[in-house]
Coordinates of C-alpha atoms in Angstrom, one line a residue:
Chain A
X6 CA 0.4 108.7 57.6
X7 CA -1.7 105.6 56.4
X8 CA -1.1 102.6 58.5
X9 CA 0.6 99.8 55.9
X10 CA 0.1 96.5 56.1
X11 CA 2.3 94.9 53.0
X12 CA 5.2 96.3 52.1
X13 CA 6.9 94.6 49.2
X14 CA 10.6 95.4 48.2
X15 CA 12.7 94.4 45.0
X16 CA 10.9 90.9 45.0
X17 CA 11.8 88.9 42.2
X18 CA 11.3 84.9 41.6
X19 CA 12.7 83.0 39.1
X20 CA 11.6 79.1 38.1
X21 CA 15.4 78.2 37.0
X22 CA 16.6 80.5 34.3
X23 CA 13.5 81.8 33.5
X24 CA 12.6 85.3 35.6
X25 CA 8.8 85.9 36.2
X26 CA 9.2 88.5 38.6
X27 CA 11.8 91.2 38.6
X28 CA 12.0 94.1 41.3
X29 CA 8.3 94.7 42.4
X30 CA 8.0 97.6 45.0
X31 CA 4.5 98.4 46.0
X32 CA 2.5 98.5 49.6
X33 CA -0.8 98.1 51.0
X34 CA -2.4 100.8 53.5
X35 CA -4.9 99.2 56.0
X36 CA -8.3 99.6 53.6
X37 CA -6.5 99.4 50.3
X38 CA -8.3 97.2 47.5
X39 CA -5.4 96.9 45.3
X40 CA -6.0 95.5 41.4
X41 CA -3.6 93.9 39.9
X42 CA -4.1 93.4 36.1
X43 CA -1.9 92.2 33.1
X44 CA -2.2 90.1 30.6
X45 CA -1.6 86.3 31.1
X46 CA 1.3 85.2 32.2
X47 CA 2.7 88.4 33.1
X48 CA 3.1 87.3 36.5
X49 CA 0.4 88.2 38.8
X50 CA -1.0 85.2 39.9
X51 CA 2.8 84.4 41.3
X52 CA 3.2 87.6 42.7
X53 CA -0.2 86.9 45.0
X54 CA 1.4 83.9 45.7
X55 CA 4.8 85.1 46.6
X56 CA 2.7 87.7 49.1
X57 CA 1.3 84.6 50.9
X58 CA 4.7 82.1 50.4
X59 CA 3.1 79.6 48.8
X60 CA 6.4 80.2 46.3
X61 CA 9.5 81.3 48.0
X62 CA 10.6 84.4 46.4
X63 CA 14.4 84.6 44.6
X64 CA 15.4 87.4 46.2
X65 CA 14.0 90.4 47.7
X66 CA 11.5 91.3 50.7
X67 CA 7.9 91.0 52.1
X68 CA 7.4 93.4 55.2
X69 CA 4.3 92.2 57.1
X70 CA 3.5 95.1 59.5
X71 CA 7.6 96.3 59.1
X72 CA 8.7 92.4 59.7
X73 CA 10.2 90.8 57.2
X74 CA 8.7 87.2 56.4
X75 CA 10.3 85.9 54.1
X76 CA 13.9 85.0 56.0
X77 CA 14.5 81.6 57.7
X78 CA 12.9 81.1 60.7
X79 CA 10.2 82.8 59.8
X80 CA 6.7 81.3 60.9
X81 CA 4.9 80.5 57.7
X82 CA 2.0 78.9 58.7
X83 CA 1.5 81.7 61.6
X84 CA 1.7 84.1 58.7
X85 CA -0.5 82.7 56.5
X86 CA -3.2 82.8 58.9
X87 CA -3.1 86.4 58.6
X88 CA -3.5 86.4 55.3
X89 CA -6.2 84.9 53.6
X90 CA -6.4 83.6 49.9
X91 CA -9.1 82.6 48.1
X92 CA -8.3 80.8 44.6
X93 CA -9.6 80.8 41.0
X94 CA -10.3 76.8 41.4
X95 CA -12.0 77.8 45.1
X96 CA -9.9 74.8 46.7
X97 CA -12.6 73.9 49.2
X98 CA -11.9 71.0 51.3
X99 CA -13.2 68.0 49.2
X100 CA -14.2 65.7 52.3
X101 CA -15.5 68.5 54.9
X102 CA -19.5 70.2 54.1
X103 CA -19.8 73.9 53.5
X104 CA -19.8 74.7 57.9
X105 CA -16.8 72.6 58.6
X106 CA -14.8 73.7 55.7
X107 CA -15.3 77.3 57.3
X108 CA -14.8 76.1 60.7
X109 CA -12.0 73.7 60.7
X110 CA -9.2 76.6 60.1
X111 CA -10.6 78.3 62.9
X112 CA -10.3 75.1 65.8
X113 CA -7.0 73.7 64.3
X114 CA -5.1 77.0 64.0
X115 CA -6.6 79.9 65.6
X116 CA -7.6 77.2 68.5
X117 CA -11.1 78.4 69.1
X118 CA -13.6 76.3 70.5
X119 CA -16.3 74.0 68.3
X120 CA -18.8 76.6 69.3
X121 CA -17.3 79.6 69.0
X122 CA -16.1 78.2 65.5
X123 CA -19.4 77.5 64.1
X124 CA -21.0 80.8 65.4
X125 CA -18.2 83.0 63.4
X126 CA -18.5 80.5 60.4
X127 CA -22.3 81.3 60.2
X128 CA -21.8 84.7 60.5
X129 CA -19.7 85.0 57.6
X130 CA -21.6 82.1 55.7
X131 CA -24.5 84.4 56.3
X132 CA -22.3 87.3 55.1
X133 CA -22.1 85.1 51.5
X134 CA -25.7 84.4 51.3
X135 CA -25.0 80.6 51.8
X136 CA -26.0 79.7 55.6
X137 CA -28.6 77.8 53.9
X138 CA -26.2 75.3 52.7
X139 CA -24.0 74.4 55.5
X140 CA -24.7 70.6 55.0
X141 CA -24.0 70.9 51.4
X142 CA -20.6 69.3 50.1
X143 CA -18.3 71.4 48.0
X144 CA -18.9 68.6 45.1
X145 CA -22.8 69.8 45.2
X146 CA -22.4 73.7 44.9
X147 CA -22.1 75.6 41.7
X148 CA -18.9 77.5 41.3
X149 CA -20.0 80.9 42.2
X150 CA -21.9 79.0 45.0
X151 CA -18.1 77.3 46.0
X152 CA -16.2 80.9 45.4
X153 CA -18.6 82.3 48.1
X154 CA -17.9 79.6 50.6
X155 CA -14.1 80.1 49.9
X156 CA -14.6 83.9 50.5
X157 CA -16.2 82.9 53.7
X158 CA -14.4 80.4 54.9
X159 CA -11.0 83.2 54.2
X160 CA -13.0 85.9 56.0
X161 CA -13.9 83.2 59.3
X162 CA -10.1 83.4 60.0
X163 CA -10.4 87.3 60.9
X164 CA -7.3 88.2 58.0
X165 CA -5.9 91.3 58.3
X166 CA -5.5 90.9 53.8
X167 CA -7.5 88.9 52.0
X168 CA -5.6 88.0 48.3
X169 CA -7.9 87.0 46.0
X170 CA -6.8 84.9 42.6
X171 CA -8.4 85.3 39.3
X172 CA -11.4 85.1 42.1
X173 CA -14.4 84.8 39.1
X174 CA -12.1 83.3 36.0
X175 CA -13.0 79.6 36.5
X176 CA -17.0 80.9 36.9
X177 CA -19.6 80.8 34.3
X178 CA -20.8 84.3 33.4
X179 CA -24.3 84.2 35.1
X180 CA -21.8 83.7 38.5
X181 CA -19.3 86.3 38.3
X182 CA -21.6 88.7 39.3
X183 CA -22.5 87.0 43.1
X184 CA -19.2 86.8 43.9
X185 CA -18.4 90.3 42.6
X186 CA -20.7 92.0 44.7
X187 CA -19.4 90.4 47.6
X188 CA -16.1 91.7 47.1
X189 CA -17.8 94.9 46.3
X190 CA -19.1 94.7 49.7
X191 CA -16.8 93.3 51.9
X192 CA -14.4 96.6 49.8
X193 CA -16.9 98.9 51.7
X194 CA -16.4 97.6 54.6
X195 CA -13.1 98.3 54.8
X196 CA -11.5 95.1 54.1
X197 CA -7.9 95.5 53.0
X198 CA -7.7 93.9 49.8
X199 CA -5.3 92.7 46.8
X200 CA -7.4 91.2 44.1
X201 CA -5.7 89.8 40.7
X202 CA -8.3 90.5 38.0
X203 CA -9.3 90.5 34.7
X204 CA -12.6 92.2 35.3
X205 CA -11.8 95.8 34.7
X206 CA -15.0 97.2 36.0
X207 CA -13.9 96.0 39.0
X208 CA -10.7 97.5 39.1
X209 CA -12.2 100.9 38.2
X210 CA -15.2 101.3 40.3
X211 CA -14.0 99.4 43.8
X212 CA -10.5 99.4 44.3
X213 CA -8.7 102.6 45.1
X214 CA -5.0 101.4 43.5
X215 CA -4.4 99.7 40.1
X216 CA -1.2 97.8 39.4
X217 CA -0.3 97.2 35.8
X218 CA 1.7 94.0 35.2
X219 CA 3.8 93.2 32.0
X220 CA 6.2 90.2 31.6
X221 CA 6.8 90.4 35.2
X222 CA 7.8 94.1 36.1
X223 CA 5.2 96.5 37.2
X224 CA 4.6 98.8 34.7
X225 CA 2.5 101.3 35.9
X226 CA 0.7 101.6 38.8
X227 CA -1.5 104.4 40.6
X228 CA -5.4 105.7 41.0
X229 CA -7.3 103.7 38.9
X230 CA -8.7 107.0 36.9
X231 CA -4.6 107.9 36.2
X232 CA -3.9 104.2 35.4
X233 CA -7.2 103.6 33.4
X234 CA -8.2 106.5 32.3
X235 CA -4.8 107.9 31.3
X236 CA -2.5 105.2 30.8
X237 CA 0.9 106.4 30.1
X238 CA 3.4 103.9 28.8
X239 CA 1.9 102.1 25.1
X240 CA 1.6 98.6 26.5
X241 CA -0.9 99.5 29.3
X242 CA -2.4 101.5 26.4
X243 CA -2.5 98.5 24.0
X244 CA -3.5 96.3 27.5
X245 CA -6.3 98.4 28.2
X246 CA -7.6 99.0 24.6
X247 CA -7.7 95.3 23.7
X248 CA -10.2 95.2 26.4
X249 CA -11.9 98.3 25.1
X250 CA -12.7 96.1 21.9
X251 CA -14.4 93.3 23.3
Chain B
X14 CA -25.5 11.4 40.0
X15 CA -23.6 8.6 42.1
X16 CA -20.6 11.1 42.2
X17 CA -22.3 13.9 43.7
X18 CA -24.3 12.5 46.2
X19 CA -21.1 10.3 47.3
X20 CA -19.6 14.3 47.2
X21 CA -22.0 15.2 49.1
X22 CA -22.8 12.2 51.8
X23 CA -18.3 13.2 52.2
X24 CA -18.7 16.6 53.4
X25 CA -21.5 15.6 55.4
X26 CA -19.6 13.2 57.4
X27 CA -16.5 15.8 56.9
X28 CA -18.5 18.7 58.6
X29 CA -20.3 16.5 61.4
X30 CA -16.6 15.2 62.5
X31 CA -15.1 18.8 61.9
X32 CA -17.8 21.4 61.5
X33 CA -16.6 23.0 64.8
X34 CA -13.0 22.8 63.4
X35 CA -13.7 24.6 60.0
X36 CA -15.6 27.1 61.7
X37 CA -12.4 27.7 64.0
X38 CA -10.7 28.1 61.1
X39 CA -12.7 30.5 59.6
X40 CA -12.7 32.6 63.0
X41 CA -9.0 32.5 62.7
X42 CA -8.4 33.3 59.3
X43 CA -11.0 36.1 59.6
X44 CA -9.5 37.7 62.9
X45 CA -6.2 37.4 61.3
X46 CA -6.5 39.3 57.9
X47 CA -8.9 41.8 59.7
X48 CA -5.9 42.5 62.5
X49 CA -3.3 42.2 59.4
X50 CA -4.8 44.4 57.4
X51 CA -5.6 47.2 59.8
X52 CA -2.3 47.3 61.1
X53 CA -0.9 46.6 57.5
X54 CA -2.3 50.2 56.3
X55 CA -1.3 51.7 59.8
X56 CA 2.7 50.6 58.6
X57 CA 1.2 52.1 54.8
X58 CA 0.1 55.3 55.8
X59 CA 3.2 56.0 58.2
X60 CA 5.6 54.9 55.2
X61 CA 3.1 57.2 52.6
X62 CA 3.4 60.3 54.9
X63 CA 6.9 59.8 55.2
X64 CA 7.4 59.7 51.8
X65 CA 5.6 62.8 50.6
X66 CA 7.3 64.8 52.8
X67 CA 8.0 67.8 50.9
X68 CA 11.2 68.5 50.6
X69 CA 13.2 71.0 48.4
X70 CA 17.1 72.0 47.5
X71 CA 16.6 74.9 49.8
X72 CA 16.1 73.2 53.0
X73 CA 19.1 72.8 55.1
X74 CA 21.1 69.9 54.3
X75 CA 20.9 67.7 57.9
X76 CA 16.9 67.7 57.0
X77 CA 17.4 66.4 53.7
X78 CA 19.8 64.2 54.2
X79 CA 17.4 62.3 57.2
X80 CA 14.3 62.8 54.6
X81 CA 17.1 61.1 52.1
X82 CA 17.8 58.0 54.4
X83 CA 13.8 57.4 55.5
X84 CA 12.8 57.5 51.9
X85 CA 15.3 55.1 51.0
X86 CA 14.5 52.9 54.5
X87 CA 11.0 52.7 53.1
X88 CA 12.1 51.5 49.5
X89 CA 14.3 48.7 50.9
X90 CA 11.7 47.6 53.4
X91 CA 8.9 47.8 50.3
X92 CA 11.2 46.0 47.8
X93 CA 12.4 43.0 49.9
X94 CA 8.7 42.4 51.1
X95 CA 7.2 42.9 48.5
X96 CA 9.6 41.0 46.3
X97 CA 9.1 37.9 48.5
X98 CA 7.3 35.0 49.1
X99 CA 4.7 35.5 52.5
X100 CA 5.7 31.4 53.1
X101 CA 9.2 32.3 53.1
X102 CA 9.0 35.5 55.2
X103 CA 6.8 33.5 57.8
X104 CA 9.6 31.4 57.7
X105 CA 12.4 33.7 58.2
X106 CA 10.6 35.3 60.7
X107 CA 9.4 32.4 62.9
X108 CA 12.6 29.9 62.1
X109 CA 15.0 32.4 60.6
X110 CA 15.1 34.9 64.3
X111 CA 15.9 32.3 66.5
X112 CA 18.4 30.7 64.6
X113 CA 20.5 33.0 63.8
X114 CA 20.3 35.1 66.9
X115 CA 21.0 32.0 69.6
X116 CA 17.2 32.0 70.6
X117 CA 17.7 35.7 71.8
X118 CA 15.2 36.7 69.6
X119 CA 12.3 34.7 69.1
X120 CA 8.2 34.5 68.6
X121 CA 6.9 31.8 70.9
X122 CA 3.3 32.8 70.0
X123 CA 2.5 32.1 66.6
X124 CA -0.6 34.3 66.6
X125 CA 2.0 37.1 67.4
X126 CA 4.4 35.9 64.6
X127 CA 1.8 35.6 62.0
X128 CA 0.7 38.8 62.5
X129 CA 3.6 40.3 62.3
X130 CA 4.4 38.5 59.1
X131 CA 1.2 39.1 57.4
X132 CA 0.6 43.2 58.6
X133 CA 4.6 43.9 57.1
X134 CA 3.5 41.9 53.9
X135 CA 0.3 43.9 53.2
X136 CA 2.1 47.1 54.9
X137 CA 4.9 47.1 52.3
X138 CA 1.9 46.7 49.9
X139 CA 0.1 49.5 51.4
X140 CA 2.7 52.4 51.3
X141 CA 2.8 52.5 47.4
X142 CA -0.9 52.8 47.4
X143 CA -1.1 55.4 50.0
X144 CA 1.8 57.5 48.5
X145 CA -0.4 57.3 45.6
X146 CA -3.4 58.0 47.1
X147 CA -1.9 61.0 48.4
X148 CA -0.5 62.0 45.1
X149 CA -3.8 61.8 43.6
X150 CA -5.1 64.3 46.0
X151 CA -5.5 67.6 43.9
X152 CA -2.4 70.5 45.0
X153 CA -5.2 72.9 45.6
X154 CA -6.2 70.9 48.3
X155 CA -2.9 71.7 50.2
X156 CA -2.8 75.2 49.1
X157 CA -6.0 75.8 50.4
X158 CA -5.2 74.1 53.9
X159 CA -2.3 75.7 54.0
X160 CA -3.3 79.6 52.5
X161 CA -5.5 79.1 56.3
X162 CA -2.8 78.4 58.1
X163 CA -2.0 75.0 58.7
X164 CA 1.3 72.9 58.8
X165 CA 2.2 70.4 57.1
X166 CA 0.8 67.8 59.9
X167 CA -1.9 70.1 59.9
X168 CA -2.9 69.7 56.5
X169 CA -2.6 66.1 56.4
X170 CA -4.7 64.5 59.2
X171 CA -7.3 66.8 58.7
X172 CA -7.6 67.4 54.4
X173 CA -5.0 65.2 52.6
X174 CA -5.3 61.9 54.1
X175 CA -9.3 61.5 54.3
X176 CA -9.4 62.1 50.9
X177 CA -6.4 59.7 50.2
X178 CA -8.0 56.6 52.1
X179 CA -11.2 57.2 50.5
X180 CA -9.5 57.0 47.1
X181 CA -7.6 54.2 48.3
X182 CA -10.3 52.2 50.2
X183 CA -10.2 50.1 47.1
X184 CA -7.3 49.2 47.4
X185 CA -7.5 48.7 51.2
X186 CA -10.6 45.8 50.3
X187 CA -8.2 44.2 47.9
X188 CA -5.9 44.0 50.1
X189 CA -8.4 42.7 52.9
X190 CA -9.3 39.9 50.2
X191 CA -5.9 38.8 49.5
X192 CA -4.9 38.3 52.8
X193 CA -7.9 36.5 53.5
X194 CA -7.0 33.7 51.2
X195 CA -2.8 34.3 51.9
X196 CA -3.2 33.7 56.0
X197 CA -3.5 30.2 54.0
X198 CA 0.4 30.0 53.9
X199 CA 0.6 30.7 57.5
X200 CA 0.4 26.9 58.1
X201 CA 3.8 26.9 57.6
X202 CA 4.4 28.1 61.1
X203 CA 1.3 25.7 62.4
X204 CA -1.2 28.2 62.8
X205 CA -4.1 26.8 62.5
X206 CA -6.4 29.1 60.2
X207 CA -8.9 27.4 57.5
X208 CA -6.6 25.6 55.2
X209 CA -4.6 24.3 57.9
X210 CA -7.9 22.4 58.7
X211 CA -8.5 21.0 55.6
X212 CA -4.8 19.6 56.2
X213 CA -5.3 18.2 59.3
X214 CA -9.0 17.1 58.2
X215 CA -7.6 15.5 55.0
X216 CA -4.8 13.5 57.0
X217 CA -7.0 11.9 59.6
X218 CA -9.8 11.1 57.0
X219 CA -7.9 10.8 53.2
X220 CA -11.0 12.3 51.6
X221 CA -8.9 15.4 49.7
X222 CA -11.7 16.1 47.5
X223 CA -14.7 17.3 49.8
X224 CA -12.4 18.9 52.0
X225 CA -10.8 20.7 49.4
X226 CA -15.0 21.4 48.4
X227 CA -15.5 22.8 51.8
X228 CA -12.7 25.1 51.8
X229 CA -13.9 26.8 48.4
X230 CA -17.3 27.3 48.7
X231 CA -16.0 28.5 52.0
X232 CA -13.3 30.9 51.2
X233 CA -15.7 32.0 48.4
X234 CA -18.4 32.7 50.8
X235 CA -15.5 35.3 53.0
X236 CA -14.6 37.0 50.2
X237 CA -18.0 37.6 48.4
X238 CA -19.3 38.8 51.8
X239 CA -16.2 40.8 52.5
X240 CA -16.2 42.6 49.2
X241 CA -20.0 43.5 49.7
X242 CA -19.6 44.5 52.8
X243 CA -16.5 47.1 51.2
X244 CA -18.6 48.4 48.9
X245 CA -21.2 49.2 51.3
X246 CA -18.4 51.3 53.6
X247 CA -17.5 52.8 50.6
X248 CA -21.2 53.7 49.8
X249 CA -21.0 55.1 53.2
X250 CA -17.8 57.3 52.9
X251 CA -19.2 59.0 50.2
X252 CA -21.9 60.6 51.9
X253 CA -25.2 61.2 50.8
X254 CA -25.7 62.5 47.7
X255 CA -28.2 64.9 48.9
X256 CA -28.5 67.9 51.4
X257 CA -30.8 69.0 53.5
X258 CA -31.3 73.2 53.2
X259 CA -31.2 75.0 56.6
X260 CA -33.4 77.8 56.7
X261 CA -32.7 79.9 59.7
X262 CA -35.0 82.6 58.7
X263 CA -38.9 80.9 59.4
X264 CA -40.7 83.2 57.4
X265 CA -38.9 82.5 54.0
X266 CA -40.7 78.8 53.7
X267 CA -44.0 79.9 55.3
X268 CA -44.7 83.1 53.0
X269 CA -47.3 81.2 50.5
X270 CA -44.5 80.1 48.0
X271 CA -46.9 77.7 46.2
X272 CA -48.4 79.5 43.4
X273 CA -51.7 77.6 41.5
X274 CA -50.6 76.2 38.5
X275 CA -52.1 77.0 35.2
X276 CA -54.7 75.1 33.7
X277 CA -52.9 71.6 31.7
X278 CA -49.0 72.6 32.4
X279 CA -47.0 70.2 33.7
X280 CA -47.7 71.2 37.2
X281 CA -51.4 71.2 37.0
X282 CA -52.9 68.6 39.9
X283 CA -55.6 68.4 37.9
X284 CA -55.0 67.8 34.9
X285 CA -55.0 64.2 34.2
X286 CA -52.1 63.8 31.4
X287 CA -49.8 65.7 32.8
X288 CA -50.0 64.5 35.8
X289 CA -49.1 61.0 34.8
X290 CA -46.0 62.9 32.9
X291 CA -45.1 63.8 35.8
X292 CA -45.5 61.0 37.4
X293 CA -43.3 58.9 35.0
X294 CA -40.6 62.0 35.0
X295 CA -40.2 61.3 38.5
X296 CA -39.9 57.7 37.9
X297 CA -37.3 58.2 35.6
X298 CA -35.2 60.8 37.6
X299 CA -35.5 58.3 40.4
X300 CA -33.9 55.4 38.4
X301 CA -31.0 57.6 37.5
X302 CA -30.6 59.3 40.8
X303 CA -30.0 55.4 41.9
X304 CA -27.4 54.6 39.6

């Protein structure tokens, strides 16, 4: 039996009357890359961010290694530091350079030393292909160049899931492919993984489990060859050919 | 001509009777907005963080209802001090305390009293500009801080609030300025800061205009310094606008990366035109790298 990480049960969210989410069940294995594609506003971006409470869920559950995190009392900040994000605007730390902005999670939460800090930071930094930059502020980097820090600076807090938003949709063309092929490797390595994408290719050739979204149910979801390959409700059909076309 | 040189043969015999005394004044006014000020935004940003608490329906109700009471604390305190006259509140304060509580509560210092007047006057001021300064910080910034892990303390000292006084250390300078020129009021109470000279200077000698002379060119001399001196700390919180590369790995810059140029392109050495394009390109790029 696979050892699973995220389990999530009959989560729903509503903003007042209006229901984005209704009953998602899916889990994550330890090494999962999980896709999640849908069209816009389907509700994927706020399911990844139900998964790390930055929006309370309506109803429903989160199991985090069988524990249930989304109750009161529950640690939130504790959790999140399991759990690393990394954003389609990057969200780097405007007044900190590239090696603090990976460091300063590490000494204020996780408590480690300035040293020990900076040594993991420019592992991972190295990891990115940008220990060159660590003086550099997040102002003077190109987006791809930011995206790779923010991967880094996710990956210096040792996560045990790394949720990535829309990682390449605010990046120029020429970029998405840097930051790709870091996923791509860190996906090698093992990393556990739930990625909201639009870039199919990915889904098909890295992750091992594609969730179709549509207006805020799961529609289908499986092996990406079954889901991609042989979609079979119409609107992951439709979905999937409109990309087919362009 | 006869008016100016009688001007000025005034304030020479003004500043050889006083000079020490309008230089004591200047010391006074100037330790007093500094301390003011710095305490003032201490009050600003306690009252700012207090306010931004985020609070939502869900939370329990004993939390909102003490988030409720400090955020409506705060208004009072920012409305009736803001809404004020500083003359009246120095009055209140130094006067008003002893009086009405039977000389139980009173300031005997007035250096104590007048800062205490002046840092809630520019502290009232300060929390709406710190609330907005930390409004104007973008959400991802606290997503990010807190998708790592951090509480809302957390967040704040180390992400939110540098990048709120740096937006607000306008603000912070123009507050600086006002009070330089304010602390005039404090006379009220006798404390003896640089207008209060020109007072005492203009009783003893009757000559109200040169006085009055000194005391402009003098508080315009402050403030013109003090708003350079702001834009140069600003200048500083921003950092350069370069960065320096860090190669770790030696052999990257050492491997002959300098490849000969071909014969009259822009990068030929030798080549005597467009060298001096070059030349003025750089000239060019430096003028707007300054701006």
């Amino acid at each position: 039996m696979a050892d699973t990480i995220l389990e999530i049960r009959h989560l729903s969210k509503s903003f007042g009357s209006h229901e984005v989410l209704r009953d998602i069940d899916f889990t994550v294995n330890k090494g999962d890359v999980t896709a999640i594609i849908g069209a816009s506003g389907s509700g994927k971006s706020t399911l990844l961010r139900c998964v790390n409470l930055l929006e309370t869920p309506t109803s429903g559950e989160i199991l985090f290694h069988g524990k249930d995190v989304t109750g009161r009392g529950v640690n939130a900040p504790e959790y999140r530091s399991h759990v690393g994000m990394v954003f389609q605007s990057f969200n780097l730390f405007n007044n900190m350079p590239v090696l603090e902005n990976c460091m300063v999670g590490q000494v204020k939460v996780l408590k480690k030393s300035k040293a020990e800090a900076r040594e993991n930071a420019m592992r991972y930094l190295q990891y990115v292909g940008m220990a060159p930059y660590i003086n550099a502020k997040p102002r003077q980097l190109s987006g791809g160049q930011k995206q790779r820090v923010a991967i880094a600076r996710a990956l210096a807090m040792g996560p045990e899931v790394l949720l990535f938003d829309e990682p390449t949709s605010a990046l120029d063309p020429e970029m998405v492919g840097e930051v790709l092929s870091v996923m791509q490797t860190l996906a090698g390595e093992g990393m556990t993984m739930l990625v909201v994408t639009h870039e199919m290719a990915f889904a098909r050739d890295v992750s091992n489990h594609v969730v179709y979204m549509s207006e805020g149910v799961i529609c289908e979801q499986g092996a990406p060859a079954d889901v991609l390959g042989n979609p079979q409700k119409q609107e992951t059909k439709d979905f999937l050919a409109r990309f087919r076309k362009n | 001509m006869g008016i100016f040189s009688e001007l000025l043969a005034d304030i020479s015999s003004l500043l050889s009777r006083y000079g020490w005394a309008y230089l004591n004044g200047i010391r006074n006014t100037l330790v007093l907005a500094l301390a003011a000020t710095a305490i003032g935004c201490v009050i600003g940003f306690l009252c700012g963080v207090l306010n931004t608490i985020p609070h939502a329906r869900t939370d329990n109700p004993v939390k909102r209802f003490v988030l409720a009471l400090i955020r409506a604390v705060i208004r009072v305190y920012v409305e009736v001090f803001r809404g004020t006259p500083m003359v009246l509140q120095a009055v209140f304060i130094y006067y008003g305390l002893p009086y009405i509580t039977d000389k139980q509560v009173m300031f005997t210092n007035v250096w104590v009293s007048a800062l205490v007047v002046v840092s809630i006057n520019t502290g009232a001021y300060m929390a709406e500009s710190v609330r907005g300064g930390i409004i104007s910080v973008d959400p991802g910034q606290t997503e990010g801080a807190m998708a790592i892990g951090m509480t809302h303390v957390q967040t704040m000292m180390n992400v939110i609030i540098p990048q709120a006084l740096r937006n607000i250390m306008p603000q912070i300078g123009n507050n600086f300025i006002i009070n330089i020129k304010d602390t005039s009021v404090m006379f009220i109470i006798s404390f003896t800061e640089f207008f209060a000279v020109h007072r005492a200077a203009v009783g003893a000698t009757y000559k109200y205009f040169p006085s009055a002379t000194i005391e402009m060119v003098g508080y315009l001399c402050l403030t013109l310094t003090s708003s350079f001196l702001l834009r140069v700390l600003e200048k500083k919180l921003d950092g350069s606008d370069n960065y320096e590369l860090v190669n770790d790995d030696q052999l990257v810059m050492a491997a002959g990366n300098y490849n000969y140029p071909d014969k009259s392109s822009p990068f030929d050495e030798r080549h005597k035109p467009s060298r001096d394009q070059v030349i003025q390109d750089v000239k060019i790029g430096k003028k707007r790298g300054e701006r």
